[in-house]
Coordinates of C-alpha atoms in Angstrom, one line a residue:
Chain A
M1 CA 0.7 37.4 -64.7
H2 CA 0.2 34.7 -62.1
T3 CA 1.0 31.4 -63.4
R4 CA 0.1 28.3 -61.4
P5 CA 3.1 26.1 -60.3
H6 CA 3.7 22.8 -61.4
P7 CA 1.4 19.8 -58.6
V8 CA 4.8 18.5 -59.2
L9 CA 6.8 21.5 -57.6
I10 CA 4.0 21.9 -55.0
G11 CA 4.5 18.4 -53.7
F12 CA 8.4 18.6 -53.6
A13 CA 7.7 22.5 -51.9
C14 CA 5.7 20.8 -49.2
L15 CA 8.4 17.8 -48.9
V16 CA 11.2 20.1 -48.0
F17 CA 9.0 21.8 -45.1
F18 CA 7.4 18.5 -43.8
F19 CA 11.3 16.9 -43.4
L20 CA 12.9 20.3 -41.9
L21 CA 9.7 20.8 -39.6
A22 CA 8.5 17.8 -38.7
P23 CA 11.8 17.0 -36.2
L24 CA 10.9 20.4 -34.7
V25 CA 7.6 19.0 -34.3
I26 CA 8.4 16.1 -32.7
I27 CA 10.7 17.9 -30.4
I28 CA 8.5 19.9 -28.9
G29 CA 5.6 17.6 -28.9
A30 CA 8.4 15.4 -26.5
S31 CA 9.2 18.1 -24.9
V32 CA 6.1 18.5 -22.8
S33 CA 5.2 14.6 -22.7
D34 CA 4.5 13.4 -19.6
T35 CA 6.8 10.4 -19.8
S36 CA 9.5 9.7 -17.7
F37 CA 10.6 8.1 -21.0
L38 CA 11.1 10.2 -24.9
T39 CA 7.9 9.5 -26.5
F40 CA 6.3 11.0 -29.3
P41 CA 3.0 11.9 -29.9
P42 CA 3.0 13.2 -26.1
Q43 CA 1.2 11.6 -23.3
G44 CA 0.1 14.1 -21.1
L45 CA 1.3 17.7 -21.1
T46 CA 3.3 19.5 -18.1
L47 CA 6.2 21.5 -18.1
H48 CA 7.9 19.7 -16.2
W49 CA 11.1 18.8 -18.4
Y50 CA 11.3 22.7 -18.1
E51 CA 11.2 23.0 -14.3
N52 CA 13.9 19.6 -14.7
I53 CA 16.9 22.2 -17.1
F54 CA 17.3 24.4 -13.7
E55 CA 17.1 21.8 -11.4
V56 CA 19.7 19.2 -12.6
S57 CA 22.6 21.1 -11.4
A58 CA 25.0 20.2 -14.3
F59 CA 22.6 21.9 -16.7
K60 CA 23.1 25.2 -14.5
R61 CA 26.7 25.0 -14.4
T62 CA 27.2 24.0 -17.8
M63 CA 24.9 26.5 -19.4
V64 CA 27.2 29.5 -17.5
T65 CA 30.1 27.5 -18.9
S66 CA 28.5 27.8 -22.6
F67 CA 27.7 31.7 -21.9
I68 CA 30.7 32.7 -20.0
L69 CA 32.8 30.3 -22.9
A70 CA 30.7 32.1 -26.1
V71 CA 31.4 35.7 -25.0
T72 CA 35.2 35.1 -24.6
G73 CA 35.7 32.4 -27.2
T74 CA 33.3 35.6 -29.5
S75 CA 35.2 38.5 -28.3
L76 CA 38.5 37.2 -28.7
S77 CA 37.7 35.8 -32.8
L78 CA 36.4 39.5 -32.7
I79 CA 39.4 41.1 -32.0
V80 CA 41.2 39.2 -33.9
G81 CA 39.0 39.7 -36.8
I82 CA 38.3 42.9 -36.8
P83 CA 41.5 43.8 -37.8
A84 CA 41.8 40.9 -40.2
A85 CA 38.7 41.8 -42.3
Y86 CA 40.6 46.1 -41.9
A87 CA 43.6 44.7 -43.6
L88 CA 42.1 42.6 -46.2
N89 CA 39.7 44.9 -47.3
R90 CA 42.2 47.9 -47.1
Y91 CA 45.3 45.9 -48.6
R92 CA 43.0 44.1 -51.1
V93 CA 45.4 45.2 -53.6
Q94 CA 49.1 44.3 -51.9
L95 CA 48.4 41.2 -50.1
P96 CA 48.6 38.2 -52.0
S97 CA 44.5 36.9 -52.1
F98 CA 45.3 33.4 -50.5
L99 CA 45.4 36.1 -47.4
S100 CA 41.4 35.8 -47.0
T101 CA 41.4 32.0 -47.5
V102 CA 43.5 31.6 -44.8
F103 CA 41.0 33.4 -42.7
V104 CA 37.6 30.6 -43.8
L105 CA 39.7 27.1 -43.3
P106 CA 38.0 25.8 -40.2
I107 CA 35.4 26.3 -42.0
L108 CA 36.6 24.2 -44.5
V109 CA 38.5 21.6 -42.5
P110 CA 36.1 19.0 -40.7
E111 CA 35.1 20.0 -37.7
I112 CA 35.9 16.7 -35.6
V113 CA 39.4 17.3 -37.1
L114 CA 39.1 20.1 -36.5
G115 CA 38.3 19.2 -33.3
F116 CA 41.4 16.8 -32.8
S117 CA 44.1 18.7 -33.9
L118 CA 43.5 21.8 -31.3
M119 CA 43.4 18.6 -28.8
K120 CA 47.0 17.5 -30.1
T121 CA 48.6 21.1 -30.4
V122 CA 46.2 23.3 -27.3
T123 CA 46.0 20.4 -24.6
T124 CA 48.3 17.7 -24.7
A125 CA 51.1 19.2 -26.1
M126 CA 51.1 22.7 -24.5
G127 CA 49.1 22.1 -21.9
F128 CA 46.7 24.8 -21.3
P129 CA 43.9 24.2 -18.8
I130 CA 40.2 23.5 -20.3
F131 CA 38.4 26.4 -20.5
V132 CA 41.5 28.5 -22.1
S133 CA 41.6 25.6 -24.7
L134 CA 37.6 25.8 -24.9
V135 CA 38.2 29.6 -25.7
I136 CA 41.5 29.2 -28.4
G137 CA 39.4 26.7 -30.0
H138 CA 36.0 28.5 -29.6
A139 CA 37.8 31.4 -31.0
L140 CA 38.7 29.7 -34.1
L141 CA 36.0 27.8 -34.9
V142 CA 34.5 31.5 -35.3
L143 CA 36.5 32.9 -37.1
P144 CA 36.0 32.2 -40.4
Y145 CA 32.3 34.2 -38.9
C146 CA 34.0 37.0 -37.0
V147 CA 36.1 37.8 -40.2
R148 CA 33.2 37.5 -43.4
V149 CA 30.9 39.2 -42.4
V150 CA 33.0 42.1 -40.8
S151 CA 34.8 42.3 -44.7
A152 CA 30.9 42.2 -45.8
A153 CA 30.9 45.3 -44.1
L154 CA 33.8 46.8 -45.1
S155 CA 33.9 45.9 -48.6
S156 CA 31.4 48.5 -49.2
F157 CA 32.8 51.5 -46.7
D158 CA 35.3 54.0 -49.0
F159 CA 38.4 54.2 -47.7
S160 CA 38.6 57.4 -48.9
I161 CA 36.6 58.2 -45.9
E162 CA 39.5 57.3 -43.6
E163 CA 41.6 59.4 -45.6
A164 CA 39.6 62.2 -45.3
A165 CA 40.4 62.0 -41.5
V166 CA 43.8 61.6 -41.5
S167 CA 43.8 65.0 -43.5
L168 CA 42.3 66.7 -41.0
G169 CA 44.7 65.8 -38.0
C170 CA 43.2 63.0 -37.1
P171 CA 46.3 59.7 -35.8
R172 CA 45.8 56.3 -38.3
W173 CA 45.0 54.2 -35.4
K174 CA 42.5 56.6 -34.2
A175 CA 40.6 57.2 -37.7
F176 CA 40.1 53.6 -36.8
F177 CA 38.0 53.5 -34.9
I178 CA 36.5 57.3 -34.7
I179 CA 35.1 56.9 -38.8
V180 CA 35.9 53.6 -39.5
L181 CA 34.6 51.1 -36.6
P182 CA 30.6 53.9 -36.1
N183 CA 30.3 52.9 -40.2
V184 CA 30.6 49.4 -39.8
R185 CA 28.9 49.0 -36.6
A186 CA 26.3 46.6 -37.6
G187 CA 28.6 44.3 -39.6
V188 CA 30.6 43.9 -35.9
I189 CA 27.3 42.8 -34.3
A190 CA 25.7 40.4 -37.0
A191 CA 29.3 38.8 -36.6
F192 CA 29.0 38.6 -32.6
I193 CA 25.4 37.4 -32.3
L194 CA 26.2 34.6 -35.2
A195 CA 29.7 33.5 -33.3
L196 CA 27.7 33.6 -30.4
I197 CA 25.4 31.8 -31.5
T198 CA 28.0 29.3 -33.6
S199 CA 29.9 28.8 -30.1
I200 CA 26.8 28.0 -28.2
N201 CA 25.8 25.4 -30.3
D202 CA 28.9 23.4 -30.9
V203 CA 29.5 20.3 -30.6
S204 CA 32.5 18.3 -32.4
I205 CA 35.0 21.0 -30.5
S206 CA 33.5 20.2 -27.3
L207 CA 33.7 17.3 -27.5
F208 CA 37.7 17.0 -28.5
L209 CA 38.0 19.6 -25.4
T210 CA 36.1 19.3 -21.9
G211 CA 37.4 17.5 -20.0
P212 CA 37.3 16.9 -16.3
G213 CA 34.8 19.5 -14.1
I214 CA 34.7 21.0 -17.7
S215 CA 31.7 20.7 -19.7
T216 CA 29.4 23.0 -22.1
L217 CA 25.6 22.4 -22.7
P218 CA 25.3 20.8 -26.1
I219 CA 28.2 17.8 -24.5
Q220 CA 26.4 17.5 -21.4
L221 CA 22.9 16.7 -23.7
L222 CA 24.6 14.5 -25.0
A223 CA 26.2 13.0 -21.8
H224 CA 22.4 12.9 -19.9
M225 CA 21.4 11.3 -23.7
E226 CA 24.0 8.2 -22.4
Q227 CA 22.6 8.1 -19.3
F228 CA 18.9 8.4 -18.5
F229 CA 16.8 8.9 -22.2
D230 CA 14.0 11.4 -20.3
P231 CA 12.4 14.2 -21.9
T232 CA 14.7 16.5 -20.4
I233 CA 17.2 16.0 -23.1
A234 CA 13.9 17.6 -25.0
S235 CA 13.2 20.5 -23.4
V236 CA 17.3 21.7 -23.6
S237 CA 16.8 20.7 -27.7
V238 CA 14.5 23.3 -27.6
L239 CA 15.7 25.5 -25.3
L240 CA 18.6 26.3 -27.1
M241 CA 16.6 26.5 -30.0
L242 CA 14.6 29.2 -29.0
V243 CA 17.9 31.5 -27.7
T244 CA 19.0 31.4 -31.3
V245 CA 15.5 31.9 -33.1
G246 CA 15.0 34.7 -31.0
V247 CA 18.2 36.2 -31.4
M248 CA 18.4 35.7 -34.8
A249 CA 14.6 37.2 -34.8
V250 CA 16.3 39.8 -33.2
V251 CA 19.1 40.5 -35.9
E252 CA 16.1 40.0 -38.5
L253 CA 14.5 42.8 -37.0
T254 CA 17.3 45.5 -36.6
L255 CA 20.1 45.0 -39.7
G256 CA 18.1 41.9 -41.5
L257 CA 19.1 38.6 -42.5
T258 CA 21.1 40.0 -45.3
F259 CA 23.8 40.8 -43.6
L260 CA 24.9 36.7 -42.7
T261 CA 24.1 35.4 -46.2
K262 CA 26.2 37.9 -47.8
Chain B
M1 CA 49.0 82.2 -43.5
T2 CA 50.1 81.9 -47.3
V3 CA 53.5 79.8 -48.1
S4 CA 54.9 77.7 -50.9
L5 CA 55.0 74.5 -51.8
T6 CA 58.2 72.9 -53.1
L7 CA 58.5 69.1 -54.7
S8 CA 62.5 68.3 -55.9
G9 CA 63.3 65.7 -57.6
I10 CA 59.9 63.6 -56.6
T11 CA 60.4 59.5 -57.3
A12 CA 57.8 56.9 -56.2
H13 CA 56.8 53.3 -56.7
Y14 CA 54.1 51.3 -56.8
G15 CA 56.0 47.9 -56.2
T16 CA 58.6 47.3 -58.6
T17 CA 56.2 49.8 -60.9
K18 CA 57.9 53.0 -61.8
V19 CA 54.8 55.6 -61.0
L20 CA 56.6 59.5 -60.3
E21 CA 60.4 59.9 -62.0
D22 CA 62.4 63.5 -60.7
L23 CA 58.9 64.9 -60.6
S24 CA 60.0 69.1 -59.6
L25 CA 57.2 71.6 -59.2
H26 CA 57.3 74.7 -57.7
V27 CA 53.5 76.0 -56.7
A28 CA 54.2 79.8 -55.6
E29 CA 52.4 81.5 -52.2
G30 CA 48.9 82.0 -53.2
E31 CA 49.0 80.3 -56.6
L32 CA 46.2 77.3 -57.7
V33 CA 48.5 75.2 -60.5
S34 CA 46.2 72.1 -62.0
L35 CA 48.1 69.1 -62.8
L36 CA 46.6 68.6 -65.7
G37 CA 46.8 64.1 -67.3
A38 CA 44.9 61.1 -68.5
S39 CA 45.1 58.8 -66.1
G40 CA 47.7 56.2 -65.1
C41 CA 50.1 59.9 -65.7
G42 CA 50.9 60.4 -61.8
K43 CA 48.5 63.3 -61.1
T44 CA 47.1 61.7 -58.3
T45 CA 49.9 60.3 -56.9
T46 CA 51.7 63.6 -56.9
L47 CA 48.5 64.7 -55.2
R48 CA 48.8 61.5 -52.1
L49 CA 52.5 61.9 -52.0
V50 CA 52.0 65.6 -50.5
A51 CA 49.0 64.2 -48.6
G52 CA 51.5 61.9 -46.8
F53 CA 49.2 58.7 -47.7
L54 CA 53.2 57.1 -50.3
R55 CA 55.7 57.7 -49.7
P56 CA 58.6 59.1 -51.9
T57 CA 60.9 56.6 -52.8
A58 CA 63.6 60.1 -53.8
G59 CA 63.6 63.7 -53.1
S60 CA 61.5 66.1 -51.0
I61 CA 58.2 67.9 -50.2
H62 CA 58.7 71.3 -48.5
L63 CA 55.6 73.4 -47.5
G64 CA 57.1 76.4 -47.4
D65 CA 60.2 76.0 -44.4
R66 CA 58.4 73.1 -43.6
D67 CA 59.9 70.2 -44.0
L68 CA 57.4 67.1 -45.1
T69 CA 58.8 64.0 -46.8
R70 CA 59.0 62.1 -43.2
L71 CA 56.3 63.6 -41.9
P72 CA 53.0 61.4 -41.4
A73 CA 49.7 62.5 -42.6
H74 CA 47.6 63.9 -39.7
A75 CA 50.6 66.6 -38.9
R76 CA 50.6 67.8 -42.7
D77 CA 47.8 70.3 -41.6
I78 CA 46.5 70.6 -45.8
G79 CA 43.4 70.8 -46.3
L80 CA 41.6 68.5 -48.8
V81 CA 39.3 67.5 -50.9
F82 CA 38.0 64.3 -52.7
Q83 CA 36.3 63.3 -56.2
N84 CA 33.5 61.2 -53.9
Y85 CA 33.7 63.7 -51.3
A86 CA 35.0 61.4 -48.4
L87 CA 32.1 63.2 -46.1
F88 CA 31.8 61.0 -42.4
P89 CA 28.3 59.6 -43.6
H90 CA 27.3 58.9 -39.6
L91 CA 27.8 62.8 -38.5
S92 CA 26.2 65.6 -39.5
I93 CA 27.3 68.1 -41.4
R94 CA 28.3 69.6 -38.9
D95 CA 30.2 68.4 -37.3
N96 CA 31.8 66.9 -40.7
V97 CA 32.9 70.6 -40.7
A98 CA 33.8 70.9 -36.7
F99 CA 35.7 67.2 -37.2
G100 CA 39.6 68.8 -38.4
L101 CA 38.5 71.5 -35.4
K102 CA 37.9 68.9 -32.6
Q103 CA 40.8 67.1 -33.9
R104 CA 43.2 69.9 -33.3
G105 CA 41.5 70.0 -28.9
I106 CA 39.2 73.1 -29.8
G107 CA 36.1 72.9 -27.8
S108 CA 33.1 71.9 -28.4
T109 CA 31.3 76.3 -28.9
A110 CA 33.8 77.8 -30.3
R111 CA 34.3 74.8 -33.0
A112 CA 30.4 74.7 -33.8
R113 CA 29.9 78.0 -34.1
Q114 CA 33.2 77.9 -36.4
A115 CA 31.6 75.7 -38.5
D116 CA 28.3 77.0 -38.8
E117 CA 30.2 80.3 -40.0
M118 CA 31.8 78.1 -43.1
L119 CA 28.5 76.5 -43.5
E120 CA 26.7 80.2 -43.8
R121 CA 30.1 80.8 -46.6
V122 CA 29.5 78.1 -48.5
G123 CA 25.9 78.7 -48.9
L124 CA 24.5 75.6 -46.1
N125 CA 24.3 76.9 -43.0
A126 CA 20.4 75.7 -43.2
L127 CA 21.9 72.1 -44.2
A128 CA 24.1 71.5 -40.8
D129 CA 22.2 69.2 -38.5
R130 CA 21.2 67.3 -41.1
T131 CA 23.4 63.3 -42.5
P132 CA 25.2 63.4 -45.7
D133 CA 23.1 60.9 -47.3
A134 CA 20.2 64.0 -46.9
L135 CA 22.8 65.8 -49.8
S136 CA 22.3 65.5 -53.7
G137 CA 26.1 65.4 -54.8
G138 CA 27.4 69.5 -55.5
Q139 CA 25.6 70.4 -51.8
K140 CA 28.2 67.5 -50.3
Q141 CA 30.7 68.9 -52.3
R142 CA 30.6 72.0 -50.7
V143 CA 30.8 70.6 -47.1
A144 CA 33.5 68.8 -48.1
L145 CA 35.1 72.4 -48.8
A146 CA 34.1 73.7 -46.1
R147 CA 35.0 70.6 -44.7
A148 CA 38.6 72.0 -46.0
L149 CA 38.8 75.3 -45.5
V150 CA 37.4 75.6 -41.5
I151 CA 41.5 74.4 -40.6
D152 CA 42.4 76.8 -41.9
P153 CA 45.0 75.4 -44.4
P154 CA 48.3 76.4 -44.9
L155 CA 48.1 74.5 -48.2
L156 CA 44.7 73.4 -50.3
M157 CA 44.6 69.6 -52.7
F158 CA 41.7 68.8 -54.6
D159 CA 41.6 65.4 -56.1
E160 CA 39.3 65.6 -59.7
P161 CA 37.0 67.6 -57.1
L162 CA 33.8 68.2 -60.2
S163 CA 34.0 65.1 -61.9
N164 CA 31.0 62.9 -60.1
L165 CA 29.2 66.5 -60.5
D166 CA 26.5 67.2 -64.0
A167 CA 28.2 69.8 -66.6
K168 CA 26.1 73.0 -65.7
L169 CA 27.0 72.3 -61.6
R170 CA 30.6 71.5 -62.8
V171 CA 30.9 75.1 -63.4
E172 CA 29.4 76.3 -61.5
M173 CA 31.4 75.0 -58.5
R174 CA 34.7 76.0 -60.1
V175 CA 33.5 78.9 -60.1
E176 CA 33.4 78.7 -56.2
I177 CA 35.9 77.2 -55.7
R178 CA 38.6 79.6 -57.3
R179 CA 37.0 82.1 -55.6
L180 CA 37.1 80.8 -51.7
Q181 CA 40.8 80.0 -52.9
R182 CA 41.2 84.1 -53.5
D183 CA 39.5 84.9 -50.9
N184 CA 42.1 83.6 -48.8
G185 CA 45.1 83.7 -50.8
R186 CA 45.6 80.2 -50.0
T187 CA 48.3 78.1 -52.1
A188 CA 46.5 75.4 -53.8
L189 CA 47.1 72.2 -55.8
Y190 CA 44.6 70.8 -58.3
V191 CA 44.2 67.6 -60.1
T192 CA 42.0 66.8 -63.0
H193 CA 41.5 65.1 -66.3
D194 CA 39.5 68.0 -67.7
Q195 CA 42.0 70.6 -70.1
E196 CA 38.9 74.2 -69.9
E197 CA 38.1 72.6 -65.8
A198 CA 42.3 73.1 -65.4
F199 CA 42.8 75.9 -67.8
S200 CA 39.9 78.4 -66.5
I201 CA 40.5 77.0 -62.8
S202 CA 44.1 77.8 -62.6
D203 CA 47.3 80.4 -62.2
R204 CA 49.3 77.4 -64.4
V205 CA 48.8 74.7 -65.2
A206 CA 50.7 71.1 -66.0
I207 CA 50.4 69.0 -68.1
M208 CA 51.7 65.0 -67.1
N209 CA 52.4 61.9 -68.7
A210 CA 53.6 58.9 -68.4
G211 CA 54.9 60.3 -64.6
R212 CA 56.5 63.4 -66.2
I213 CA 55.7 67.3 -66.2
L214 CA 55.9 67.3 -69.8
Q215 CA 55.2 71.6 -69.5
L216 CA 54.3 73.9 -67.4
D217 CA 53.4 77.5 -67.3
V218 CA 50.1 80.0 -67.1
P219 CA 46.9 78.3 -69.4
E220 CA 47.7 81.2 -72.5
V221 CA 50.6 79.3 -73.6
L222 CA 50.2 76.4 -72.9
Y223 CA 47.3 76.7 -75.6
S224 CA 48.8 78.9 -78.0
K225 CA 52.4 77.5 -77.5
P226 CA 52.8 73.8 -76.3
A227 CA 56.3 73.0 -75.9
N228 CA 56.4 69.0 -77.3
A229 CA 54.0 66.6 -79.9
F230 CA 52.2 65.4 -76.9
V231 CA 51.5 69.0 -75.3
A232 CA 49.8 69.7 -78.6
N233 CA 47.7 66.7 -79.0
F234 CA 46.8 67.9 -76.1
V235 CA 45.5 70.7 -76.0
G236 CA 44.1 69.7 -79.3
F237 CA 46.6 70.8 -82.0
E238 CA 45.5 67.5 -83.8
N239 CA 47.3 67.8 -87.0
I240 CA 51.4 67.0 -86.6
I241 CA 52.8 67.8 -89.6
S242 CA 56.4 66.7 -90.4
L243 CA 58.6 69.6 -92.2
R244 CA 62.3 71.2 -93.3
A245 CA 63.5 73.9 -93.8
V246 CA 64.1 74.5 -97.4
G247 CA 64.1 78.7 -97.2
E248 CA 63.6 82.2 -96.9
A249 CA 61.7 84.8 -98.5
D250 CA 59.5 87.7 -98.0
D251 CA 60.2 87.7 -94.0
C252 CA 58.4 83.9 -94.2
L253 CA 60.5 80.8 -93.4
T254 CA 59.3 78.4 -96.6
A255 CA 59.0 74.4 -95.5
E256 CA 58.5 71.9 -97.4
M257 CA 56.0 68.7 -96.3
A258 CA 56.6 65.2 -97.3
G259 CA 55.3 65.5 -101.2
G260 CA 56.4 68.2 -102.4
A261 CA 54.0 71.0 -100.7
I262 CA 55.8 74.2 -99.5
L263 CA 54.4 76.2 -96.5
K264 CA 55.5 80.2 -95.8
L265 CA 55.9 79.7 -92.6
P266 CA 55.4 84.5 -91.1
K267 CA 59.3 84.6 -88.9
E268 CA 57.2 87.1 -86.5
R269 CA 55.1 84.1 -85.4
Y270 CA 57.7 81.4 -85.6
E271 CA 60.9 80.5 -84.1
Q272 CA 62.6 77.7 -86.9
P273 CA 63.7 75.0 -83.9
G274 CA 66.1 73.0 -86.5
Q275 CA 66.3 72.1 -90.0
D276 CA 63.5 69.0 -89.3
F277 CA 60.7 69.4 -87.4
L278 CA 56.9 69.5 -86.7
F279 CA 53.7 72.1 -87.4
A280 CA 51.1 71.9 -85.6
T281 CA 47.3 72.8 -86.4
R282 CA 44.2 72.9 -85.2
P283 CA 41.0 71.8 -87.1
D284 CA 40.8 75.5 -87.1
G285 CA 44.2 76.1 -88.5
L286 CA 43.4 74.4 -91.6
L287 CA 40.9 76.9 -93.3
V288 CA 39.4 74.0 -96.7
A289 CA 39.2 76.6 -99.6
R290 CA 38.8 75.9 -103.2
S291 CA 41.8 77.9 -103.7
G292 CA 44.9 79.9 -102.8
D293 CA 47.6 79.4 -101.2
G294 CA 47.7 76.3 -99.3
I295 CA 48.7 72.9 -98.9
P296 CA 46.5 70.6 -101.4
A297 CA 44.3 67.7 -100.7
K298 CA 41.0 65.6 -101.6
L299 CA 38.1 65.9 -99.0
G300 CA 36.9 63.3 -97.8
L301 CA 34.3 62.9 -95.1
R302 CA 32.8 66.5 -93.9
T303 CA 30.5 66.4 -90.5
Y304 CA 28.9 69.8 -88.8
L305 CA 30.2 71.4 -86.1
G306 CA 27.9 74.4 -85.9
R307 CA 30.0 77.2 -86.4
A308 CA 32.1 75.4 -89.1
Y309 CA 32.1 72.0 -91.1
Q310 CA 34.7 70.4 -90.4
Y311 CA 36.3 67.7 -93.4
R312 CA 38.3 64.6 -92.8
C313 CA 41.5 65.6 -95.4
E314 CA 43.6 63.2 -96.9
T315 CA 47.0 65.0 -98.6
A316 CA 50.2 63.4 -99.4
A317 CA 51.6 64.0 -95.6
G318 CA 48.3 61.8 -94.8
E319 CA 45.5 62.5 -93.1
I320 CA 44.4 65.9 -92.3
I321 CA 41.5 67.4 -90.4
A322 CA 40.5 70.5 -91.2
N323 CA 37.5 73.2 -90.8
G324 CA 35.6 75.0 -93.9
P325 CA 33.8 78.1 -93.4
L326 CA 29.5 77.0 -93.4
S327 CA 29.0 79.1 -96.5
D328 CA 30.7 76.9 -98.6
P329 CA 29.4 73.3 -98.0
L330 CA 32.1 70.8 -99.8
E331 CA 31.2 67.9 -101.3
P332 CA 33.5 64.8 -100.5
G333 CA 36.3 64.4 -103.4
T334 CA 36.5 67.9 -104.5
D335 CA 39.7 69.2 -104.6
A336 CA 41.0 71.6 -102.2
F337 CA 43.6 73.6 -100.3
L338 CA 43.9 74.1 -96.7
I339 CA 45.1 77.6 -96.1
P340 CA 47.2 77.3 -92.2
Q341 CA 45.6 80.5 -90.6
H342 CA 48.3 81.3 -87.9
D343 CA 46.9 82.4 -85.0
Q344 CA 46.0 78.5 -84.5
C345 CA 49.3 77.0 -85.6
A346 CA 52.5 76.5 -83.4
V347 CA 56.1 74.9 -84.3
L348 CA 57.7 72.4 -82.5
P349 CA 60.7 70.5 -82.0
V350 CA 61.6 67.1 -83.7
E351 CA 61.4 64.4 -80.5
A352 CA 64.7 61.4 -79.5

């Protein structure tokens, strides 16, 4: 039996969708406007501002930086995060329970605080080069996602399978690679993609850690906006959005988004 | 290759909790010994110590003349069968069985052939290319068995291998396990909480409680001559009555129970363990009768068992559970006598 939802509830739901989607519509509209300033509704129709992204060298350069940074930072984070998630699940009984909280701290601490303290320690006190600082910062930023998502996959992993492999003559380090990892592969891929997106879209951490000559795409976008305020800002935003949506679609089709929300 | 397994003076801790205390056990060549007990008695801990997943805090483990005590788990060469099968979900059935061979550096054609031969022995060669999730519980456990046997281990170990199967399959599988173990005369250690399973499959059974072996013997002896009250209770001697010897008459020992009733115990059957001792009976060991030479009792609740009626009986020594014949159902409240059937009774020493 279907009962019709209350009209107020329908109205409320419509409002939620409106506020979620309207900004996107405005950004997409503004990005195709044939004017030299940001405006909505668009006047005329052009893809010039999308071409412009690839013509302005600062955008090209920061796009490459953002991508390399995301891949390096995420990989580093997984190298730390997978063993951490493994230990947290394998020795859940023996380990103190606060340990799993430690790994989500970067989410709990306000990003601006994290960014500032990273600048103070990694860049100022330890004197690492800018790109290295960025890699460390982003690795830390995405670590909670890596640990959480890989943990979710490991929580349904039966560790007696690993013991079976060991009893059959497989050393433990090898059993980790040929038995444990293949069975949580989906979780590792999901963690990688989620972390990649988080890193590419990050502003607050990068704001503190970028410096002369090295910037990321979102930071360049901010800088560009301060100087020009032309529709390139909108087109870059749409591009970032498309990358995110595209990656999420791939995850949804191959693994299911439930993997990320568990 | 058949070898013996020897555990000497094993003590083990989880953190600061002592879970095994000075445990010694010898499993002879080709023998199957079961560790039987309730959960938490230390039976699985013992198995995991032998497997190498835990380290003892004291004592040693020898397989034949090989000292396993400090050997890492993967070098112990033990075939292990788990309760939840523990098959590799991402490998085919054939690759599951061949896994141990691969670790031993056997070439791919040779190990596929050996795996197929072993799968044929457990009747699953038709499923070699499937993955484990396509199999039923019974089939999975056969694969696990094949996987453990194919590496030709000097010792086989089973950790509650039948607990996840239904009753009919359990009986079928335990016969199969016994057959495969006997065929090659393999030494085996078997952990279970199921008494019938342990007694039916084993050469000898160790009954465990609180980290110790309370009695280790062939099932027939455990069943008829338990060594202490815990084992007696475990194997179904539900009534344990305190007695005091008062004299002898007609080749019988006479003993008095609380409330003054006198029991006559034939000397040829019982060895008196002391002045004060315990008399243990199964419900079948006390026959409920309207009259006779037995313990006076007032009958309470009656339940139907199929082969007999069972009564909760009030006696001067407390509540006793006894069975009576189907031919003569008695009403609650009836005064009756409980007559010992000596083949279902045992005497035990009083424990300190």
